[in-house]
Coordinates of C-alpha atoms in Angstrom, one line a residue:
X1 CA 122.9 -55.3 -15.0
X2 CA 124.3 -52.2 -13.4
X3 CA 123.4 -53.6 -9.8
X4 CA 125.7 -57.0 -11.1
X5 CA 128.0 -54.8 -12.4
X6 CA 128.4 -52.8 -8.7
X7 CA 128.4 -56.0 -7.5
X8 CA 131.1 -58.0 -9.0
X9 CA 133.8 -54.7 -8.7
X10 CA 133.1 -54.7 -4.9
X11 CA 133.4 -58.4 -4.3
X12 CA 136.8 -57.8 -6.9
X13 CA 138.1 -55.2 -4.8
X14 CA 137.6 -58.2 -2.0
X15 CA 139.3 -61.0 -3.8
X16 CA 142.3 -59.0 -4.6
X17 CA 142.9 -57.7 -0.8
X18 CA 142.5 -61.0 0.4
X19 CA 144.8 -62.6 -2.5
X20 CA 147.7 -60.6 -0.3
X21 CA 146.6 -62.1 3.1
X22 CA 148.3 -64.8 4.4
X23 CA 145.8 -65.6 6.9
X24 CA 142.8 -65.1 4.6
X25 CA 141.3 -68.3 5.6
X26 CA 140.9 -67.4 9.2
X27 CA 139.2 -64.2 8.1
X28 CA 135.7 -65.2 9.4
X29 CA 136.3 -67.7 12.4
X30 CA 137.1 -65.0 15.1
X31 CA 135.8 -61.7 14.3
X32 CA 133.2 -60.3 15.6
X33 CA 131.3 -59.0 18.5
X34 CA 128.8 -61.3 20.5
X35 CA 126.6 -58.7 22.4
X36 CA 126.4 -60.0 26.2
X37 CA 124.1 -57.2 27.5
X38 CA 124.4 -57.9 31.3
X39 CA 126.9 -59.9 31.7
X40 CA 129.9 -58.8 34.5
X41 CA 133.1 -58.2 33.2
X42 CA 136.1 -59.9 35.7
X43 CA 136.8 -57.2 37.8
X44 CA 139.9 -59.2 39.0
X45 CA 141.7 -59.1 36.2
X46 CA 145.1 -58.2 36.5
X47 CA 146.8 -55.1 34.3
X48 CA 149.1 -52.5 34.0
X49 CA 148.3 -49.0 33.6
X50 CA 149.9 -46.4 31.6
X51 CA 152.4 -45.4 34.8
X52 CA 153.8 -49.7 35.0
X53 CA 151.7 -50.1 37.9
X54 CA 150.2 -53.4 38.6
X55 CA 146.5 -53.0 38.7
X56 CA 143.1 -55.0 39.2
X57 CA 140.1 -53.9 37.1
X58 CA 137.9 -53.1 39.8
X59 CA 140.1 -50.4 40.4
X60 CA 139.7 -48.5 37.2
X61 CA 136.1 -48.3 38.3
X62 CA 134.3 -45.9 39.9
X63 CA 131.1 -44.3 40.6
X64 CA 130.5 -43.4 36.9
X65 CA 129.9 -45.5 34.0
X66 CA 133.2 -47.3 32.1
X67 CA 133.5 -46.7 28.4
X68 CA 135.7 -49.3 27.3
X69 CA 137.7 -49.4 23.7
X70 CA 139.3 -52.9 22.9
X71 CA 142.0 -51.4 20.8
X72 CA 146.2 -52.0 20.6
X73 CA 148.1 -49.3 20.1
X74 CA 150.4 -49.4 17.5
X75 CA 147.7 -49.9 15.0
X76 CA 147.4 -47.7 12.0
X77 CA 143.3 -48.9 11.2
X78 CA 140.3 -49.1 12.8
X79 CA 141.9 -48.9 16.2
X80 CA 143.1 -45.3 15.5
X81 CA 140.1 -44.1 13.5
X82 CA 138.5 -45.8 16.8
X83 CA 140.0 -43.6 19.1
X84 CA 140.0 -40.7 16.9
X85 CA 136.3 -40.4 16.4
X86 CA 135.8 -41.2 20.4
X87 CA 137.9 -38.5 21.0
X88 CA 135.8 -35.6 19.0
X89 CA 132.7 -37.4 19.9
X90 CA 133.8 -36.5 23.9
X91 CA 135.2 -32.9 23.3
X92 CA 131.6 -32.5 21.4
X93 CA 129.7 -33.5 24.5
X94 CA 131.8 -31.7 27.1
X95 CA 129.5 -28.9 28.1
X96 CA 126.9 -31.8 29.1
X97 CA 128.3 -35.5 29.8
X98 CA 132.3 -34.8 30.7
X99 CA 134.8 -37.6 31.0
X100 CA 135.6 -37.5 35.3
X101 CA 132.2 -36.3 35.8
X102 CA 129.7 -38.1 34.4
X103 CA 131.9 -41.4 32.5
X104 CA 135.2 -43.0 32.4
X105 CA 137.3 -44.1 29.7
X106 CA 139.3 -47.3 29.4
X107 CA 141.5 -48.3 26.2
X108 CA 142.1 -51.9 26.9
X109 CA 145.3 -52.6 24.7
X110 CA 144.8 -56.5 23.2
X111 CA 148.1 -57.1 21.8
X112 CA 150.4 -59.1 24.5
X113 CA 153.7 -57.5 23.6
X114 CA 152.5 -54.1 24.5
X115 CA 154.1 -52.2 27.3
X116 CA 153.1 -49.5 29.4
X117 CA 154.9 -46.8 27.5
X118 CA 152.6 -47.3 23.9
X119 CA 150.0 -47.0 26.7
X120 CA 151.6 -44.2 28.4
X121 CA 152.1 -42.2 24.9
X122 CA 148.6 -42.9 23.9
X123 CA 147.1 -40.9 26.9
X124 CA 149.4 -38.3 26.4
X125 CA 148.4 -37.7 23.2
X126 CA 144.4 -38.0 24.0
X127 CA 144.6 -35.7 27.1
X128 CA 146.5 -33.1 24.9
X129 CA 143.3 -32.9 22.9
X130 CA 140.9 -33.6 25.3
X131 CA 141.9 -30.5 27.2
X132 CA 140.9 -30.8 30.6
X133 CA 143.7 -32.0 32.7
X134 CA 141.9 -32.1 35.5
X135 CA 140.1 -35.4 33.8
X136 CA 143.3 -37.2 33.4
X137 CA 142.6 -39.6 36.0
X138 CA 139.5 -40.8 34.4
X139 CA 141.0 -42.1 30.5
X140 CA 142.8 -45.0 31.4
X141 CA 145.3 -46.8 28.8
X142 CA 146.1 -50.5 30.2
X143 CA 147.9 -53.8 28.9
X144 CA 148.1 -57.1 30.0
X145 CA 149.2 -60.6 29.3
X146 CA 147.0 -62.3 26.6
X147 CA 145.6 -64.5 29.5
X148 CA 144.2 -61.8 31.8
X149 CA 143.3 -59.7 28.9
X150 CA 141.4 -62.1 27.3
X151 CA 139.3 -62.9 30.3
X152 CA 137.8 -59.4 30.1
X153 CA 137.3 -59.9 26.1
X154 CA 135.4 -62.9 26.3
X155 CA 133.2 -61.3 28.8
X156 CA 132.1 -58.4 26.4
X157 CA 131.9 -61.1 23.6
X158 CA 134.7 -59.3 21.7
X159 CA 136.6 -62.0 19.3
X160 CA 140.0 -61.4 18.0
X161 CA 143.2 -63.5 16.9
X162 CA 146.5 -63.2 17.3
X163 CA 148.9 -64.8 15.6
X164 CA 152.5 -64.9 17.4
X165 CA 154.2 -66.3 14.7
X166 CA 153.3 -63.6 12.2
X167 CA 153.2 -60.9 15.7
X168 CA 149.6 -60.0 13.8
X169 CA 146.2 -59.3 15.6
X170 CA 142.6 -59.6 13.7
X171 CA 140.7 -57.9 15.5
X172 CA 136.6 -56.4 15.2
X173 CA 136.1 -52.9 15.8
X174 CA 133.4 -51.6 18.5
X175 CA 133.4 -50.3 22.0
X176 CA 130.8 -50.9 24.8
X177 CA 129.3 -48.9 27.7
X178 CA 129.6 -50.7 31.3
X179 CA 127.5 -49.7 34.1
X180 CA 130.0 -49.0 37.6
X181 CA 129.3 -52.0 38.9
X182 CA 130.8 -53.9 35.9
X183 CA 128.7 -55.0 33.3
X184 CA 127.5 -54.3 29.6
X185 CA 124.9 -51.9 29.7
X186 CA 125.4 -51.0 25.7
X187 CA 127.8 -51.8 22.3
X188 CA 128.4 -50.0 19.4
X189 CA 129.9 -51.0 16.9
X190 CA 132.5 -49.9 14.1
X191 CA 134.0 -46.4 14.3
X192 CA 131.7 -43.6 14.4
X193 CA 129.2 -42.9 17.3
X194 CA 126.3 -41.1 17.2
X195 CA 126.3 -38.4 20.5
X196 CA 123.2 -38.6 21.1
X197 CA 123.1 -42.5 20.9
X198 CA 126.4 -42.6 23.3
X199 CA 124.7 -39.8 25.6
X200 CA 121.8 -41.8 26.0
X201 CA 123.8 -44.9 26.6
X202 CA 126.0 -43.3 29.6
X203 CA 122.6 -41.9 31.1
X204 CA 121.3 -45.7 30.8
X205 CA 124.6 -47.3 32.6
X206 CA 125.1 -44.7 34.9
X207 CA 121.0 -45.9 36.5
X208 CA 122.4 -49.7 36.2
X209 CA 120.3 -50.5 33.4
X210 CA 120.5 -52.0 29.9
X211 CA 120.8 -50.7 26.2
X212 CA 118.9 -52.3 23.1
X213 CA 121.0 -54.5 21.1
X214 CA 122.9 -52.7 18.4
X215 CA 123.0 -53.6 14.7
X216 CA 125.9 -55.9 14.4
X217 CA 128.2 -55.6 11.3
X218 CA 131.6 -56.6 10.1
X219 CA 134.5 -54.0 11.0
X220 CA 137.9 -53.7 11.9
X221 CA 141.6 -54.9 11.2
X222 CA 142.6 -58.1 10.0
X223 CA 146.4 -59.2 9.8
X224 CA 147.8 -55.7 10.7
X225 CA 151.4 -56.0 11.4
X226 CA 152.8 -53.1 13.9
X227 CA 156.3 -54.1 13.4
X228 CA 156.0 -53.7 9.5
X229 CA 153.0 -51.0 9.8
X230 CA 151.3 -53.1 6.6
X231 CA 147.7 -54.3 7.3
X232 CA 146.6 -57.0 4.6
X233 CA 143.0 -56.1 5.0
X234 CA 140.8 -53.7 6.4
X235 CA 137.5 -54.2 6.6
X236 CA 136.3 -50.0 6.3
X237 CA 139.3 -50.0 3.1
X238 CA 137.3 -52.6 0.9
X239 CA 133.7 -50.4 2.1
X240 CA 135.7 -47.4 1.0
X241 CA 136.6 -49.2 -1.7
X242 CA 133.0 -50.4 -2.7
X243 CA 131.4 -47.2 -2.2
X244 CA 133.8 -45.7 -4.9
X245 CA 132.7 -48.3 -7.4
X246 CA 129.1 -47.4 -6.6
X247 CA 129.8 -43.6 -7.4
X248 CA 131.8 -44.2 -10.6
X249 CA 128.2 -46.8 -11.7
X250 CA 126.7 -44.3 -10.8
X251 CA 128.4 -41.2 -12.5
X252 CA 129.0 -43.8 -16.1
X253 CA 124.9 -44.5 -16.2
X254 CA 124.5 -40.4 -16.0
X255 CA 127.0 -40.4 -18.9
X256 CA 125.7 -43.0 -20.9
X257 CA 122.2 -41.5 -20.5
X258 CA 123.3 -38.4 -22.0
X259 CA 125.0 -39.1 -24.3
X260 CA 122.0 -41.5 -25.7
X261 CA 119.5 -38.7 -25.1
X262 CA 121.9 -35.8 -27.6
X263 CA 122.2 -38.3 -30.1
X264 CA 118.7 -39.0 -30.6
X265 CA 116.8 -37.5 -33.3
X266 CA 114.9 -34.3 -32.2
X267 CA 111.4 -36.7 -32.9
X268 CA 112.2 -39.1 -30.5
X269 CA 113.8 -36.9 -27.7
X270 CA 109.4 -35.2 -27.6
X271 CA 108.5 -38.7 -27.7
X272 CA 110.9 -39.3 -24.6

């Protein structure tokens, strides 16, 4: 009963999100991440980097191994808590695996009206924490047109909509690790990245070979709006959201228990 009861508040919590999402019923056709360990991603794709200059992909390459983050930048969910985590996770490994040294970083920015100054911004701010200057040349922020973007998405299996009409992206969250030659060695998925896990993964790519399959799950932003900031649903809000109903089951059966335990006679709390 209290399982049911956990149950039906989470899938609640669900139903009223998606009551407010106008493109609900696409929720579940393109979003997620098909792993594609191997496969080469098009290395001439066209993009522009963070400075407006026109770039191939095969350029952003280099001897080291290419972590790459599907992300756009105006958005306020998983893309940021994305980024954020990334970050910490690299400043944590910097006495061993450093960003110029031994991997490079590429935010590819999905959202066709982009320009190079979000992209521009966004390093800023990363480099500011990241601290080493020197490194700069290694975290690359890109955008593209939808069309050269999304050859490089469909070769990494990440899925994600956007809607012009609404200016709206739905969008998974997970990154992936390439080798320097251009394809997926490793994917992770969600937001938070074990170090070891991610060490192990760069140490993997950067000797050409492949990860293990990771454990695929449903995360990221769907219908987020950058013009009006509002995002109808996000996936780790309605988990947030579920794992608060679980704490207050939780915390009402200790209640209820106790309160049925002091108000038993004396007799049957011994037989207890």
């Amino acid at each position: 009963m209290k399982i049911l009861a956990f149950v039906g508040i989470g899938l609640l919590g669900l139903g009223l999100v998606q009551a407010q999402t106008p493109s609900s019923n696409r929720l579940t056709q393109n979003l997620k991440i098909e792993q594609k360990l191997g496969e080469r991603v098009p290395l001439d794709a066209r993009l522009i980097d963070e400075e407006g200059r026109d770039v191939q992909l095969k350029e952003l390459f280099s001897e080291r191994p290419l972590v790459l983050l599907p992300i756009f930048y105006a958005c306020k969910g998983s893309c940021e808590e994305e980024t954020v985590n990334f970050l910490k996770l690299a400043v944590k490994m910097k006495e061993t695996v450093r960003l110029g040294r031994e991997f490079d970083v590429l935010m590819l920015g999905i959202h066709p009206k982009e320009t190079a100054d979000l992209a521009r911004a966004k390093k800023a701010a990363v480099m500011k924490i990241y601290e080493q200057p020197e490194a700069a040349g290694s975290w690359h922020c890109v955008v593209g047109s939808e069309e050269e973007v999304r050859k490089i998405t469909d070769a990494i299996g990440f899925d994600y909509e956007y809607f012009p009409e609404e200016n709206a992206v739905n969008h998974p969250a997970g990154i992936m690790v390439l080798t320097p030659d251009g394809r997926v060695s490793q994917y992770f998925y969600g937001t938070n990245y074990p170090t070891i896990l991610m060490k192990r993964a760069i140490e993997l790519a950067s000797e050409g070979k492949l990860g293990e399959e990771a454990i695929p799950y449903l995360f990221g932003c769907i219908s987020y709006n950058p013009v009006t900031g509002q995002s109808h649903l996000v996936i780790m809000n309605v988990l947030r959201l579920m794992g608060f109903a679980t704490l207050i089951v939780l915390c009402t059966s200790v209640v209820v228990m106790s309160i049925r335990y002091k108000t038993k006679k004396p007799e049957e709390r011994s037989e207890a």
